[in-house]
Amino acid sequence: MSTASSHSHRDVHLPADTRAALLLPEMTLEEKCAQLTAVWPWKLIDADGADAEGAHEFLKAPPGHIPALSADDPNRIARMTGAIQHQFVTRTRLGIPALIHQEALNGLMAGGHMVFPTAIGLAAGFSPELVRDMADLIRRQMRRLGYGQALSPVMDVALDPRWGRVHETYGEDPYLCAAFAVAYTRGLQSEDLSEGVIATAKHFLGYGMASGGVNLSAYEGGDRRTRDLFAYPFEAAIQLAGLRSVMNSYGDVDGVPAGVSREVLTDLLRGTLGFEGFVASDYDTVKQVVTRQRAAATPGEAARLAIAAGLDVELPVPFAYGEALVDEVRSGRLDEGAVDACVRRVLRAKFELGLFENPYPQERIDASAVAGEGRELSAELARRSVVLVKNDGILPLERQGLTVGVIGPHADAAWLQFPTYAYPSWRDAVKAVDLGEAMNMVGGETPQTAWNKAIFTSEDSDTFARERYGARPLNEEIAEFAGTVSTERGSTLTRGLGESAAERVADIAGRSEVIVLALGGASLWFNGERTEGEGSDSADIALPEAQTRLAEAVAATGKPYVVVLFQGRAYTLPEAVRGAAAIVVAPYGGPFGPKAVAEVLFGAVNPSGRLPYSIPRHTGQIPVYHHQKSGTGYRNPVPPGTSELYLDMPGTPLYTFGHGLSYTDFTLGDLTCDPETDTHGSVRIRTTVTNTGDVYGATVVQLYVRVNTSGVTRPAQQLAGFCRVAQAAGEARRVTFELDAAQLGYTDMAREFAVEPAKVDFFLGFDADDRRVEGSFELVGEKRVLASTQRSFLSVAVAEHV
């Protein structure tokens, strides 16, 4: 029962910051330091909601946060979150509710809730408005269950396809990442945070360009690149959506671990970018400062560094905060005021969420209704995520009586559509830990076996995906359109299956009119067979050799074949894949991923997806992102006397960012543009897009700019806007982009972030190398130095009927 001497912080009419300031003096040092830590839920309750053994010890100085609480049954989750909050509210001295968090990258990572395509697939749809709808649904689901914080979205700009976590991101372009970061944050946090859930932007900063593409590794980049490129999505979400939480990167930034870098977490994040929320550590961050990065010798030293840097919360359990942090203050090595600043930010967030007034979940949940929420949205996002990158005319396939052979490791594997940070994958990971398998998810702990037996049912991966989500593999979805379907894996993701499998492949090919070769990768959390995922990076991004041999065997049959690549990052493709009559790239699409692919293959859906990353020809080309600086990488001129940048191949990507084909054709024309604007103004750029084909379809009109400023090397081109336009055959739309001069700011020669007078070249097209129509305008007037609050991040695009 609360024994606080004052209850003034309970006044709901006071601002959240004031209420936090009133509560803070009531807290003991031990309570303050505990507020910056978390505790595993099974340390507090058993799976039935009763007190766990020793729970009372944690309630003496209660932690502020609860991680990793999930189960197959939503009602069980609600009972557990309710039981924990009851402990905190009624059995602690001050009655401060816990902030319970969960992952929600592409759907709430809790049983009984819809899974959506992984983030890279969401980006391929170029439809941020649908992602806002997705996040709004996640918000309502999390509030219902008693969660207050999502450790999502991932705002990293992913420039290295060797990194296994590319699929968690929105791709290689900072503008595209910003558009989706803002949409997700707005949907999750809502207009009023008392009805929302705190979004946590990951991973600040430079995590998507780790050295060697190896997870956790250092980010090497100067101030300009850090602010102008990697911080862009975070800054946009802060300024446009009021982002309330940030999670640090594991890596070093300019030689200092991000989690203990005051330059990163205070000077840049709070000072320059204007962030006012709290920073939550990625799991085991502070521990790794001691054990991996060797930047501190003891937990106490790491605690001092982290608190001074502005790292507010240590997750998932205390290593350097909690009791160790108390010792640092009591010994005089750390000023208590520094701890107070962190605690105040955490308390303010809890007041903003309304946790003190409404800490409990909904009492009764209709699990059947919940399971159906977002079904149509997930299916539509999956459809928009499918990218047709090549078509020699074979697609769409005929729907009447066609005999199809579906061959490859993705032919009959629906469960591979659920990557890391989707609930089925997390569930498998935790169950595998119980079986003694090694786990590579950083910060994971082996929970009590009894807890896991209670919260999980016994289904295997494939059964769980089918029965709980209605997921079906590609061969079954193709059977809805084709006359006869025969299936053979031919290989696993990385291993051949022997002569008998090769014979079956040859037999199926001989009996089929067309072959669908279902290849690609898998994102897992374990040391099993995988090609992507957290801690699953690749020095060589070539499609695995076993799949290459399978593709060669299919090509050798002489039968027409279509390749479907299920992937979360770019793979380099062997000749047998590049030589297919058509190539379709699809993400890990969740329960409706294979269905969306089948619909595209047979023309029930006209593909409209666009690549959110460039696909290189060879690993040695990395990096090949489209916005390389002028005179850098493949934006260099070809050396005299040669025809290519390399002796052995072109320097350009095989397929560039933004690329994607349709079953209809589109043209752009009638370009108009304001000739000039000053550094406080904006320009309007207009073009007409016409569907000149025979069928309904959608395309993405993309605006790229080149700002010709003085002294500093700038990107050869930058995505500055996009507009997805759906049209009937013969229909025309007038697309207008309004581009604010403040969107063209950069860190100049004086190291000021400014927009300067310059000639701005631009082009509009359907991918990053498609200069369909081109123009320029002049930025005139005086140099304008921009504070973060004065920046413009996203242009406005409108399509109107002609």
JSON list of N, CA, C and O in Angstrom, two decimals, residues 596-623:
[
{"chain": "A", "resi": 596, "resn": "ALA", "atom": "N", "xyz": [0.00, -13.60, -51.91]},
{"chain": "A", "resi": 596, "resn": "ALA", "atom": "CA", "xyz": [0.24, -12.40, -52.71]},
{"chain": "A", "resi": 596, "resn": "ALA", "atom": "C", "xyz": [1.10, -12.72, -53.92]},
{"chain": "A", "resi": 596, "resn": "ALA", "atom": "O", "xyz": [0.86, -12.20, -55.02]},
{"chain": "A", "resi": 597, "resn": "VAL", "atom": "N", "xyz": [2.11, -13.55, -53.74]},
{"chain": "A", "resi": 597, "resn": "VAL", "atom": "CA", "xyz": [2.98, -13.93, -54.86]},
{"chain": "A", "resi": 597, "resn": "VAL", "atom": "C", "xyz": [2.18, -14.69, -55.92]},
{"chain": "A", "resi": 597, "resn": "VAL", "atom": "O", "xyz": [2.30, -14.43, -57.13]},
{"chain": "A", "resi": 598, "resn": "ALA", "atom": "N", "xyz": [1.37, -15.65, -55.48]},
{"chain": "A", "resi": 598, "resn": "ALA", "atom": "CA", "xyz": [0.55, -16.41, -56.44]},
{"chain": "A", "resi": 598, "resn": "ALA", "atom": "C", "xyz": [-0.40, -15.51, -57.19]},
{"chain": "A", "resi": 598, "resn": "ALA", "atom": "O", "xyz": [-0.60, -15.66, -58.41]},
{"chain": "A", "resi": 599, "resn": "GLU", "atom": "N", "xyz": [-0.99, -14.55, -56.50]},
{"chain": "A", "resi": 599, "resn": "GLU", "atom": "CA", "xyz": [-1.90, -13.61, -57.16]},
{"chain": "A", "resi": 599, "resn": "GLU", "atom": "C", "xyz": [-1.17, -12.80, -58.23]},
{"chain": "A", "resi": 599, "resn": "GLU", "atom": "O", "xyz": [-1.72, -12.53, -59.31]},
{"chain": "A", "resi": 600, "resn": "VAL", "atom": "N", "xyz": [0.06, -12.42, -57.95]},
{"chain": "A", "resi": 600, "resn": "VAL", "atom": "CA", "xyz": [0.86, -11.70, -58.95]},
{"chain": "A", "resi": 600, "resn": "VAL", "atom": "C", "xyz": [1.23, -12.61, -60.11]},
{"chain": "A", "resi": 600, "resn": "VAL", "atom": "O", "xyz": [1.12, -12.23, -61.29]},
{"chain": "A", "resi": 601, "resn": "LEU", "atom": "N", "xyz": [1.67, -13.82, -59.83]},
{"chain": "A", "resi": 601, "resn": "LEU", "atom": "CA", "xyz": [2.08, -14.74, -60.90]},
{"chain": "A", "resi": 601, "resn": "LEU", "atom": "C", "xyz": [0.96, -14.99, -61.90]},
{"chain": "A", "resi": 601, "resn": "LEU", "atom": "O", "xyz": [1.22, -15.11, -63.11]},
{"chain": "A", "resi": 602, "resn": "PHE", "atom": "N", "xyz": [-0.27, -15.04, -61.42]},
{"chain": "A", "resi": 602, "resn": "PHE", "atom": "CA", "xyz": [-1.38, -15.38, -62.30]},
{"chain": "A", "resi": 602, "resn": "PHE", "atom": "C", "xyz": [-2.24, -14.16, -62.67]},
{"chain": "A", "resi": 602, "resn": "PHE", "atom": "O", "xyz": [-3.30, -14.31, -63.27]},
{"chain": "A", "resi": 603, "resn": "GLY", "atom": "N", "xyz": [-1.77, -12.97, -62.33]},
{"chain": "A", "resi": 603, "resn": "GLY", "atom": "CA", "xyz": [-2.44, -11.77, -62.80]},
{"chain": "A", "resi": 603, "resn": "GLY", "atom": "C", "xyz": [-3.67, -11.36, -62.03]},
{"chain": "A", "resi": 603, "resn": "GLY", "atom": "O", "xyz": [-4.37, -10.41, -62.44]},
{"chain": "A", "resi": 604, "resn": "ALA", "atom": "N", "xyz": [-3.98, -12.03, -60.92]},
{"chain": "A", "resi": 604, "resn": "ALA", "atom": "CA", "xyz": [-5.09, -11.58, -60.10]},
{"chain": "A", "resi": 604, "resn": "ALA", "atom": "C", "xyz": [-4.77, -10.24, -59.45]},
{"chain": "A", "resi": 604, "resn": "ALA", "atom": "O", "xyz": [-5.67, -9.47, -59.11]},
{"chain": "A", "resi": 605, "resn": "VAL", "atom": "N", "xyz": [-3.48, -9.97, -59.28]},
{"chain": "A", "resi": 605, "resn": "VAL", "atom": "CA", "xyz": [-2.99, -8.69, -58.78]},
{"chain": "A", "resi": 605, "resn": "VAL", "atom": "C", "xyz": [-1.91, -8.21, -59.73]},
{"chain": "A", "resi": 605, "resn": "VAL", "atom": "O", "xyz": [-1.00, -8.97, -60.10]},
{"chain": "A", "resi": 606, "resn": "ASN", "atom": "N", "xyz": [-2.01, -6.96, -60.13]},
{"chain": "A", "resi": 606, "resn": "ASN", "atom": "CA", "xyz": [-0.97, -6.35, -60.96]},
{"chain": "A", "resi": 606, "resn": "ASN", "atom": "C", "xyz": [0.14, -5.85, -60.03]},
{"chain": "A", "resi": 606, "resn": "ASN", "atom": "O", "xyz": [-0.12, -5.02, -59.16]},
{"chain": "A", "resi": 607, "resn": "PRO", "atom": "N", "xyz": [1.37, -6.33, -60.16]},
{"chain": "A", "resi": 607, "resn": "PRO", "atom": "CA", "xyz": [2.41, -5.96, -59.20]},
{"chain": "A", "resi": 607, "resn": "PRO", "atom": "C", "xyz": [2.69, -4.46, -59.21]},
{"chain": "A", "resi": 607, "resn": "PRO", "atom": "O", "xyz": [2.70, -3.82, -60.26]},
{"chain": "A", "resi": 608, "resn": "SER", "atom": "N", "xyz": [2.93, -3.92, -58.01]},
{"chain": "A", "resi": 608, "resn": "SER", "atom": "CA", "xyz": [3.24, -2.50, -57.89]},
{"chain": "A", "resi": 608, "resn": "SER", "atom": "C", "xyz": [4.38, -2.23, -56.92]},
{"chain": "A", "resi": 608, "resn": "SER", "atom": "O", "xyz": [4.71, -1.08, -56.67]},
{"chain": "A", "resi": 609, "resn": "GLY", "atom": "N", "xyz": [4.98, -3.28, -56.35]},
{"chain": "A", "resi": 609, "resn": "GLY", "atom": "CA", "xyz": [6.07, -3.10, -55.41]},
{"chain": "A", "resi": 609, "resn": "GLY", "atom": "C", "xyz": [7.31, -2.53, -56.07]},
{"chain": "A", "resi": 609, "resn": "GLY", "atom": "O", "xyz": [7.53, -2.69, -57.28]},
{"chain": "A", "resi": 610, "resn": "ARG", "atom": "N", "xyz": [8.13, -1.86, -55.27]},
{"chain": "A", "resi": 610, "resn": "ARG", "atom": "CA", "xyz": [9.40, -1.28, -55.72]},
{"chain": "A", "resi": 610, "resn": "ARG", "atom": "C", "xyz": [10.51, -1.68, -54.77]},
{"chain": "A", "resi": 610, "resn": "ARG", "atom": "O", "xyz": [10.30, -1.74, -53.55]},
{"chain": "A", "resi": 611, "resn": "LEU", "atom": "N", "xyz": [11.69, -1.96, -55.30]},
{"chain": "A", "resi": 611, "resn": "LEU", "atom": "CA", "xyz": [12.81, -2.38, -54.46]},
{"chain": "A", "resi": 611, "resn": "LEU", "atom": "C", "xyz": [13.19, -1.25, -53.49]},
{"chain": "A", "resi": 611, "resn": "LEU", "atom": "O", "xyz": [13.49, -0.14, -53.92]},
{"chain": "A", "resi": 612, "resn": "PRO", "atom": "N", "xyz": [13.24, -1.54, -52.18]},
{"chain": "A", "resi": 612, "resn": "PRO", "atom": "CA", "xyz": [13.71, -0.54, -51.23]},
{"chain": "A", "resi": 612, "resn": "PRO", "atom": "C", "xyz": [15.21, -0.61, -51.00]},
{"chain": "A", "resi": 612, "resn": "PRO", "atom": "O", "xyz": [15.74, 0.05, -50.11]},
{"chain": "A", "resi": 613, "resn": "TYR", "atom": "N", "xyz": [15.88, -1.40, -51.79]},
{"chain": "A", "resi": 613, "resn": "TYR", "atom": "CA", "xyz": [17.34, -1.51, -51.76]},
{"chain": "A", "resi": 613, "resn": "TYR", "atom": "C", "xyz": [17.81, -1.87, -53.15]},
{"chain": "A", "resi": 613, "resn": "TYR", "atom": "O", "xyz": [17.06, -2.40, -53.98]},
{"chain": "A", "resi": 614, "resn": "SER", "atom": "N", "xyz": [19.07, -1.57, -53.43]},
{"chain": "A", "resi": 614, "resn": "SER", "atom": "CA", "xyz": [19.67, -1.94, -54.71]},
{"chain": "A", "resi": 614, "resn": "SER", "atom": "C", "xyz": [20.21, -3.37, -54.63]},
{"chain": "A", "resi": 614, "resn": "SER", "atom": "O", "xyz": [20.69, -3.80, -53.57]},
{"chain": "A", "resi": 615, "resn": "ILE", "atom": "N", "xyz": [20.13, -4.10, -55.72]},
{"chain": "A", "resi": 615, "resn": "ILE", "atom": "CA", "xyz": [20.67, -5.46, -55.78]},
{"chain": "A", "resi": 615, "resn": "ILE", "atom": "C", "xyz": [21.96, -5.43, -56.58]},
{"chain": "A", "resi": 615, "resn": "ILE", "atom": "O", "xyz": [21.95, -5.14, -57.78]},
{"chain": "A", "resi": 616, "resn": "PRO", "atom": "N", "xyz": [23.11, -5.72, -55.94]},
{"chain": "A", "resi": 616, "resn": "PRO", "atom": "CA", "xyz": [24.38, -5.67, -56.66]},
{"chain": "A", "resi": 616, "resn": "PRO", "atom": "C", "xyz": [24.57, -6.88, -57.56]},
{"chain": "A", "resi": 616, "resn": "PRO", "atom": "O", "xyz": [23.87, -7.89, -57.44]},
{"chain": "A", "resi": 617, "resn": "ARG", "atom": "N", "xyz": [25.52, -6.76, -58.45]},
{"chain": "A", "resi": 617, "resn": "ARG", "atom": "CA", "xyz": [25.89, -7.89, -59.29]},
{"chain": "A", "resi": 617, "resn": "ARG", "atom": "C", "xyz": [26.80, -8.87, -58.55]},
{"chain": "A", "resi": 617, "resn": "ARG", "atom": "O", "xyz": [26.83, -10.05, -58.83]},
{"chain": "A", "resi": 618, "resn": "HIS", "atom": "N", "xyz": [27.57, -8.31, -57.59]},
{"chain": "A", "resi": 618, "resn": "HIS", "atom": "CA", "xyz": [28.59, -9.10, -56.91]},
{"chain": "A", "resi": 618, "resn": "HIS", "atom": "C", "xyz": [28.84, -8.49, -55.54]},
{"chain": "A", "resi": 618, "resn": "HIS", "atom": "O", "xyz": [28.71, -7.25, -55.36]},
{"chain": "A", "resi": 619, "resn": "THR", "atom": "N", "xyz": [29.19, -9.32, -54.57]},
{"chain": "A", "resi": 619, "resn": "THR", "atom": "CA", "xyz": [29.47, -8.82, -53.22]},
{"chain": "A", "resi": 619, "resn": "THR", "atom": "C", "xyz": [30.55, -7.75, -53.22]},
{"chain": "A", "resi": 619, "resn": "THR", "atom": "O", "xyz": [30.50, -6.79, -52.44]},
{"chain": "A", "resi": 620, "resn": "GLY", "atom": "N", "xyz": [31.52, -7.89, -54.13]},
{"chain": "A", "resi": 620, "resn": "GLY", "atom": "CA", "xyz": [32.63, -6.94, -54.17]},
{"chain": "A", "resi": 620, "resn": "GLY", "atom": "C", "xyz": [32.24, -5.53, -54.54]},
{"chain": "A", "resi": 620, "resn": "GLY", "atom": "O", "xyz": [33.04, -4.61, -54.38]},
{"chain": "A", "resi": 621, "resn": "GLN", "atom": "N", "xyz": [31.02, -5.32, -55.03]},
{"chain": "A", "resi": 621, "resn": "GLN", "atom": "CA", "xyz": [30.57, -3.97, -55.36]},
{"chain": "A", "resi": 621, "resn": "GLN", "atom": "C", "xyz": [30.10, -3.18, -54.14]},
{"chain": "A", "resi": 621, "resn": "GLN", "atom": "O", "xyz": [29.97, -1.96, -54.22]},
{"chain": "A", "resi": 622, "resn": "ILE", "atom": "N", "xyz": [29.83, -3.84, -53.05]},
{"chain": "A", "resi": 622, "resn": "ILE", "atom": "CA", "xyz": [29.26, -3.17, -51.88]},
{"chain": "A", "resi": 622, "resn": "ILE", "atom": "C", "xyz": [30.17, -2.04, -51.43]},
{"chain": "A", "resi": 622, "resn": "ILE", "atom": "O", "xyz": [31.38, -2.24, -51.29]},
{"chain": "A", "resi": 623, "resn": "PRO", "atom": "N", "xyz": [29.60, -0.81, -51.23]},
{"chain": "A", "resi": 623, "resn": "PRO", "atom": "CA", "xyz": [28.18, -0.47, -51.28]},
{"chain": "A", "resi": 623, "resn": "PRO", "atom": "C", "xyz": [27.73, -0.02, -52.66]},
{"chain": "A", "resi": 623, "resn": "PRO", "atom": "O", "xyz": [28.51, 0.55, -53.42]}
]
